Amino acid sequence: MTHMLCRARLISWLGACVLGLGAWIAAPSGAVAQNSPSAEARLKELNITLPAVPTPVANYVDAVRVGNLLFLAGNTPAADWNYKGKVGKDLTVQEGYDTARQVGLIMLAKVRVALGSLDRVKRVVKVFGMVNSADGFGEQPKVVNGFSDLMVEVFGEAAGKHARSAVGMAGLPFNNAVEVEMIVEVAE
């Protein structure tokens, strides 16, 4: 008798799990996203103002869209940014982190120009972070976290967390400390 009662409870519990899973799968993907603020709303909540988009400094465009992917050219901080040079020699890890965050703000501004709104970003897919590094410096991931942390703040954990590379370079254009490339998925 006890065995049959336990079996009935187990079947009932499994049925409830299956029903819950079915409802979760059937829910439109937008229903989950509506519970969290949009990227544009998060910018306001965080009191972040995006900078003006600088003109490309060479023969390239800022962004190219292919299907539902937006590829962004490598970006460095604004020309008047205070921190220049090699992280681990001329700059601290924190100054590198701050520089990577500044690059992220410029990248967000370029995404907004390319798509009309940051709310059209479905997911930050891939980030390639390059750090102008002193010989023997190995903390590039901590520096590029300045960029990655900003993406998670603006887009949330699910859409902002991304695949990433963080590598050291012998030098970057104009002696900048950080350059970042990014690929985002665009919501249709």
PDB file of C-alpha atoms in Angstrom:
ATOM      1  CA  MET A   1       0.000   0.000   0.000  1.00  0.00           C
ATOM      2  CA  THR A   2       2.769   2.416   0.953  1.00  0.00           C
ATOM      3  CA  HIS A   3       4.595   1.516  -2.247  1.00  0.00           C
ATOM      4  CA  MET A   4       1.511   2.384  -4.320  1.00  0.00           C
ATOM      5  CA  LEU A   5       1.038   5.702  -2.483  1.00  0.00           C
ATOM      6  CA  CYS A   6       4.681   6.697  -3.108  1.00  0.00           C
ATOM      7  CA  ARG A   7       4.323   5.723  -6.757  1.00  0.00           C
ATOM      8  CA  ALA A   8       1.169   7.835  -7.117  1.00  0.00           C
ATOM      9  CA  ARG A   9       2.932  10.849  -5.537  1.00  0.00           C
ATOM     10  CA  LEU A  10       5.908  10.403  -7.839  1.00  0.00           C
ATOM     11  CA  ILE A  11       3.676  10.247 -10.916  1.00  0.00           C
ATOM     12  CA  SER A  12       1.779  13.329  -9.726  1.00  0.00           C
ATOM     13  CA  TRP A  13       5.035  15.218  -9.100  1.00  0.00           C
ATOM     14  CA  LEU A  14       6.424  14.238 -12.524  1.00  0.00           C
ATOM     15  CA  GLY A  15       3.183  15.342 -14.170  1.00  0.00           C
ATOM     16  CA  ALA A  16       3.418  18.748 -12.510  1.00  0.00           C
ATOM     17  CA  CYS A  17       7.037  19.107 -13.672  1.00  0.00           C
ATOM     18  CA  VAL A  18       6.117  18.196 -17.237  1.00  0.00           C
ATOM     19  CA  LEU A  19       3.224  20.681 -17.224  1.00  0.00           C
ATOM     20  CA  GLY A  20       5.466  23.436 -15.856  1.00  0.00           C
ATOM     21  CA  LEU A  21       8.143  22.710 -18.425  1.00  0.00           C
ATOM     22  CA  GLY A  22       5.569  22.681 -21.203  1.00  0.00           C
ATOM     23  CA  ALA A  23       4.218  26.077 -20.118  1.00  0.00           C
ATOM     24  CA  TRP A  24       7.733  27.498 -19.927  1.00  0.00           C
ATOM     25  CA  ILE A  25       8.597  26.237 -23.420  1.00  0.00           C
ATOM     26  CA  ALA A  26       5.302  27.467 -24.864  1.00  0.00           C
ATOM     27  CA  ALA A  27       5.679  30.973 -23.428  1.00  0.00           C
ATOM     28  CA  PRO A  28       6.765  33.495 -26.036  1.00  0.00           C
ATOM     29  CA  SER A  29      10.427  34.431 -25.655  1.00  0.00           C
ATOM     30  CA  GLY A  30       9.440  38.081 -25.253  1.00  0.00           C
ATOM     31  CA  ALA A  31       7.375  37.250 -22.156  1.00  0.00           C
ATOM     32  CA  VAL A  32      10.497  36.452 -20.170  1.00  0.00           C
ATOM     33  CA  ALA A  33      12.329  39.526 -21.457  1.00  0.00           C
ATOM     34  CA  GLN A  34       9.429  41.817 -20.494  1.00  0.00           C
ATOM     35  CA  ASN A  35      10.068  41.144 -16.818  1.00  0.00           C
ATOM     36  CA  SER A  36      13.484  42.779 -16.987  1.00  0.00           C
ATOM     37  CA  PRO A  37      14.159  46.335 -18.118  1.00  0.00           C
ATOM     38  CA  SER A  38      15.276  46.927 -21.690  1.00  0.00           C
ATOM     39  CA  ALA A  39      18.860  47.890 -22.493  1.00  0.00           C
ATOM     40  CA  GLU A  40      17.824  51.492 -23.150  1.00  0.00           C
ATOM     41  CA  ALA A  41      15.972  51.573 -19.804  1.00  0.00           C
ATOM     42  CA  ARG A  42      19.013  50.115 -18.031  1.00  0.00           C
ATOM     43  CA  LEU A  43      21.199  52.898 -19.431  1.00  0.00           C
ATOM     44  CA  LYS A  44      18.849  55.417 -17.819  1.00  0.00           C
ATOM     45  CA  GLU A  45      18.737  53.481 -14.537  1.00  0.00           C
ATOM     46  CA  LEU A  46      22.544  53.358 -14.479  1.00  0.00           C
ATOM     47  CA  ASN A  47      22.736  57.075 -15.381  1.00  0.00           C
ATOM     48  CA  ILE A  48      24.920  56.268 -18.403  1.00  0.00           C
ATOM     49  CA  THR A  49      25.113  58.711 -21.283  1.00  0.00           C
ATOM     50  CA  LEU A  50      26.701  57.281 -24.397  1.00  0.00           C
ATOM     51  CA  PRO A  51      29.408  59.352 -26.102  1.00  0.00           C
ATOM     52  CA  ALA A  52      29.215  60.723 -29.623  1.00  0.00           C
ATOM     53  CA  VAL A  53      30.309  58.238 -32.255  1.00  0.00           C
ATOM     54  CA  PRO A  54      33.774  59.130 -33.550  1.00  0.00           C
ATOM     55  CA  THR A  55      34.548  59.010 -37.264  1.00  0.00           C
ATOM     56  CA  PRO A  56      36.582  55.984 -38.403  1.00  0.00           C
ATOM     57  CA  VAL A  57      40.293  56.856 -38.545  1.00  0.00           C
ATOM     58  CA  ALA A  58      41.110  54.713 -41.594  1.00  0.00           C
ATOM     59  CA  ASN A  59      39.513  52.909 -44.550  1.00  0.00           C
ATOM     60  CA  TYR A  60      36.773  50.893 -42.778  1.00  0.00           C
ATOM     61  CA  VAL A  61      33.209  51.142 -41.486  1.00  0.00           C
ATOM     62  CA  ASP A  62      32.140  50.876 -37.851  1.00  0.00           C
ATOM     63  CA  ALA A  63      29.702  48.009 -38.316  1.00  0.00           C
ATOM     64  CA  VAL A  64      28.624  45.460 -40.907  1.00  0.00           C
ATOM     65  CA  ARG A  65      25.395  43.514 -40.604  1.00  0.00           C
ATOM     66  CA  VAL A  66      25.204  40.042 -42.125  1.00  0.00           C
ATOM     67  CA  GLY A  67      21.845  38.393 -41.563  1.00  0.00           C
ATOM     68  CA  ASN A  68      21.029  38.672 -37.876  1.00  0.00           C
ATOM     69  CA  LEU A  69      24.647  39.328 -36.826  1.00  0.00           C
ATOM     70  CA  LEU A  70      26.248  42.746 -36.428  1.00  0.00           C
ATOM     71  CA  PHE A  71      30.050  42.763 -36.613  1.00  0.00           C
ATOM     72  CA  LEU A  72      31.713  45.780 -35.016  1.00  0.00           C
ATOM     73  CA  ALA A  73      35.166  46.976 -36.001  1.00  0.00           C
ATOM     74  CA  GLY A  74      37.876  47.168 -33.377  1.00  0.00           C
ATOM     75  CA  ASN A  75      37.407  50.209 -31.174  1.00  0.00           C
ATOM     76  CA  THR A  76      39.729  52.113 -28.892  1.00  0.00           C
ATOM     77  CA  PRO A  77      38.844  54.843 -26.398  1.00  0.00           C
ATOM     78  CA  ALA A  78      38.224  58.426 -27.514  1.00  0.00           C
ATOM     79  CA  ALA A  79      41.277  60.386 -28.690  1.00  0.00           C
ATOM     80  CA  ASP A  80      41.190  62.559 -25.552  1.00  0.00           C
ATOM     81  CA  TRP A  81      41.083  59.559 -23.153  1.00  0.00           C
ATOM     82  CA  ASN A  82      43.587  60.036 -20.312  1.00  0.00           C
ATOM     83  CA  TYR A  83      45.109  56.565 -20.183  1.00  0.00           C
ATOM     84  CA  LYS A  84      47.597  55.656 -22.911  1.00  0.00           C
ATOM     85  CA  GLY A  85      50.414  53.130 -23.014  1.00  0.00           C
ATOM     86  CA  LYS A  86      51.092  49.630 -21.816  1.00  0.00           C
ATOM     87  CA  VAL A  87      49.093  48.066 -19.023  1.00  0.00           C
ATOM     88  CA  GLY A  88      51.515  46.665 -16.458  1.00  0.00           C
ATOM     89  CA  LYS A  89      54.073  49.388 -17.164  1.00  0.00           C
ATOM     90  CA  ASP A  90      52.409  52.766 -17.847  1.00  0.00           C
ATOM     91  CA  LEU A  91      48.978  51.864 -16.495  1.00  0.00           C
ATOM     92  CA  THR A  92      47.556  49.814 -13.644  1.00  0.00           C
ATOM     93  CA  VAL A  93      45.077  46.988 -14.148  1.00  0.00           C
ATOM     94  CA  GLN A  94      42.326  49.317 -12.817  1.00  0.00           C
ATOM     95  CA  GLU A  95      43.225  52.014 -15.367  1.00  0.00           C
ATOM     96  CA  GLY A  96      43.127  49.338 -18.078  1.00  0.00           C
ATOM     97  CA  TYR A  97      39.740  48.171 -16.778  1.00  0.00           C
ATOM     98  CA  ASP A  98      38.431  51.754 -16.897  1.00  0.00           C
ATOM     99  CA  THR A  99      39.750  52.099 -20.446  1.00  0.00           C
ATOM    100  CA  ALA A 100      38.008  48.878 -21.531  1.00  0.00           C
ATOM    101  CA  ARG A 101      34.764  50.202 -20.030  1.00  0.00           C
ATOM    102  CA  GLN A 102      35.190  53.453 -21.975  1.00  0.00           C
ATOM    103  CA  VAL A 103      35.654  51.418 -25.160  1.00  0.00           C
ATOM    104  CA  GLY A 104      32.419  49.604 -24.266  1.00  0.00           C
ATOM    105  CA  LEU A 105      30.527  52.890 -24.067  1.00  0.00           C
ATOM    106  CA  ILE A 106      31.743  53.828 -27.543  1.00  0.00           C
ATOM    107  CA  MET A 107      30.779  50.388 -28.855  1.00  0.00           C
ATOM    108  CA  LEU A 108      27.278  50.729 -27.384  1.00  0.00           C
ATOM    109  CA  ALA A 109      26.924  54.101 -29.110  1.00  0.00           C
ATOM    110  CA  LYS A 110      27.958  52.506 -32.417  1.00  0.00           C
ATOM    111  CA  VAL A 111      25.494  49.646 -31.949  1.00  0.00           C
ATOM    112  CA  ARG A 112      22.730  52.187 -31.279  1.00  0.00           C
ATOM    113  CA  VAL A 113      23.619  54.091 -34.470  1.00  0.00           C
ATOM    114  CA  ALA A 114      23.711  50.871 -36.522  1.00  0.00           C
ATOM    115  CA  LEU A 115      20.432  49.434 -35.171  1.00  0.00           C
ATOM    116  CA  GLY A 116      18.491  52.505 -34.040  1.00  0.00           C
ATOM    117  CA  SER A 117      18.180  51.180 -30.475  1.00  0.00           C
ATOM    118  CA  LEU A 118      20.105  48.949 -28.094  1.00  0.00           C
ATOM    119  CA  ASP A 119      16.816  47.148 -27.496  1.00  0.00           C
ATOM    120  CA  ARG A 120      17.316  45.443 -30.878  1.00  0.00           C
ATOM    121  CA  VAL A 121      20.297  43.520 -29.494  1.00  0.00           C
ATOM    122  CA  LYS A 122      19.212  39.966 -28.785  1.00  0.00           C
ATOM    123  CA  ARG A 123      22.605  38.815 -27.486  1.00  0.00           C
ATOM    124  CA  VAL A 124      26.223  39.860 -27.231  1.00  0.00           C
ATOM    125  CA  VAL A 125      27.793  36.854 -28.937  1.00  0.00           C
ATOM    126  CA  LYS A 126      31.578  37.311 -29.055  1.00  0.00           C
ATOM    127  CA  VAL A 127      34.108  39.822 -27.757  1.00  0.00           C
ATOM    128  CA  PHE A 128      37.759  39.997 -28.751  1.00  0.00           C
ATOM    129  CA  GLY A 129      39.696  42.182 -26.307  1.00  0.00           C
ATOM    130  CA  MET A 130      43.241  43.301 -27.035  1.00  0.00           C
ATOM    131  CA  VAL A 131      45.397  44.837 -24.309  1.00  0.00           C
ATOM    132  CA  ASN A 132      48.573  46.825 -24.997  1.00  0.00           C
ATOM    133  CA  SER A 133      50.678  44.823 -22.543  1.00  0.00           C
ATOM    134  CA  ALA A 134      54.060  45.210 -20.901  1.00  0.00           C
ATOM    135  CA  ASP A 135      56.449  42.268 -21.221  1.00  0.00           C
ATOM    136  CA  GLY A 136      55.400  39.554 -18.797  1.00  0.00           C
ATOM    137  CA  PHE A 137      51.958  41.074 -18.105  1.00  0.00           C
ATOM    138  CA  GLY A 138      49.316  38.333 -17.888  1.00  0.00           C
ATOM    139  CA  GLU A 139      46.206  39.951 -16.443  1.00  0.00           C
ATOM    140  CA  GLN A 140      44.475  40.790 -19.731  1.00  0.00           C
ATOM    141  CA  PRO A 141      41.229  39.061 -18.613  1.00  0.00           C
ATOM    142  CA  LYS A 142      40.943  41.453 -15.637  1.00  0.00           C
ATOM    143  CA  VAL A 143      41.399  44.433 -17.967  1.00  0.00           C
ATOM    144  CA  VAL A 144      38.837  43.257 -20.542  1.00  0.00           C
ATOM    145  CA  ASN A 145      36.359  42.650 -17.705  1.00  0.00           C
ATOM    146  CA  GLY A 146      35.808  46.432 -17.840  1.00  0.00           C
ATOM    147  CA  PHE A 147      34.124  45.883 -21.191  1.00  0.00           C
ATOM    148  CA  SER A 148      32.389  42.611 -20.306  1.00  0.00           C
ATOM    149  CA  ASP A 149      31.002  43.906 -17.010  1.00  0.00           C
ATOM    150  CA  LEU A 150      29.435  46.862 -18.843  1.00  0.00           C
ATOM    151  CA  MET A 151      27.748  44.564 -21.387  1.00  0.00           C
ATOM    152  CA  VAL A 152      26.199  42.513 -18.555  1.00  0.00           C
ATOM    153  CA  GLU A 153      25.071  45.703 -16.749  1.00  0.00           C
ATOM    154  CA  VAL A 154      23.360  47.032 -19.877  1.00  0.00           C
ATOM    155  CA  PHE A 155      21.962  43.857 -21.469  1.00  0.00           C
ATOM    156  CA  GLY A 156      21.540  41.664 -18.378  1.00  0.00           C
ATOM    157  CA  GLU A 157      23.172  38.343 -17.616  1.00  0.00           C
ATOM    158  CA  ALA A 158      21.367  36.267 -20.260  1.00  0.00           C
ATOM    159  CA  ALA A 159      21.944  38.595 -23.223  1.00  0.00           C
ATOM    160  CA  GLY A 160      25.091  40.396 -22.093  1.00  0.00           C
ATOM    161  CA  LYS A 161      27.365  37.526 -21.075  1.00  0.00           C
ATOM    162  CA  HIS A 162      29.382  36.443 -24.086  1.00  0.00           C
ATOM    163  CA  ALA A 163      32.149  34.254 -25.461  1.00  0.00           C
ATOM    164  CA  ARG A 164      35.418  36.157 -25.193  1.00  0.00           C
ATOM    165  CA  SER A 165      39.119  36.318 -25.893  1.00  0.00           C
ATOM    166  CA  ALA A 166      41.423  38.627 -23.932  1.00  0.00           C
ATOM    167  CA  VAL A 167      44.933  38.788 -25.357  1.00  0.00           C
ATOM    168  CA  GLY A 168      48.074  40.840 -24.941  1.00  0.00           C
ATOM    169  CA  MET A 169      49.513  42.889 -27.782  1.00  0.00           C
ATOM    170  CA  ALA A 170      52.963  44.426 -28.237  1.00  0.00           C
ATOM    171  CA  GLY A 171      51.264  47.660 -29.275  1.00  0.00           C
ATOM    172  CA  LEU A 172      47.933  49.160 -30.359  1.00  0.00           C
ATOM    173  CA  PRO A 173      47.081  52.108 -32.656  1.00  0.00           C
ATOM    174  CA  PHE A 174      47.975  55.535 -31.233  1.00  0.00           C
ATOM    175  CA  ASN A 175      49.471  53.832 -28.149  1.00  0.00           C
ATOM    176  CA  ASN A 176      45.986  53.024 -26.832  1.00  0.00           C
ATOM    177  CA  ALA A 177      45.782  50.614 -23.919  1.00  0.00           C
ATOM    178  CA  VAL A 178      42.756  48.610 -25.128  1.00  0.00           C
ATOM    179  CA  GLU A 179      41.010  47.720 -28.383  1.00  0.00           C
ATOM    180  CA  VAL A 180      37.871  45.573 -28.577  1.00  0.00           C
ATOM    181  CA  GLU A 181      35.904  43.916 -31.396  1.00  0.00           C
ATOM    182  CA  MET A 182      32.380  42.610 -30.861  1.00  0.00           C
ATOM    183  CA  ILE A 183      29.691  40.546 -32.595  1.00  0.00           C
ATOM    184  CA  VAL A 184      26.052  40.920 -31.536  1.00  0.00           C
ATOM    185  CA  GLU A 185      22.930  39.032 -32.547  1.00  0.00           C
ATOM    186  CA  VAL A 186      20.120  41.291 -33.733  1.00  0.00           C
ATOM    187  CA  ALA A 187      16.501  40.634 -32.789  1.00  0.00           C
ATOM    188  CA  GLU A 188      14.182  40.632 -35.791  1.00  0.00           C
TER     189      GLU A 188
END
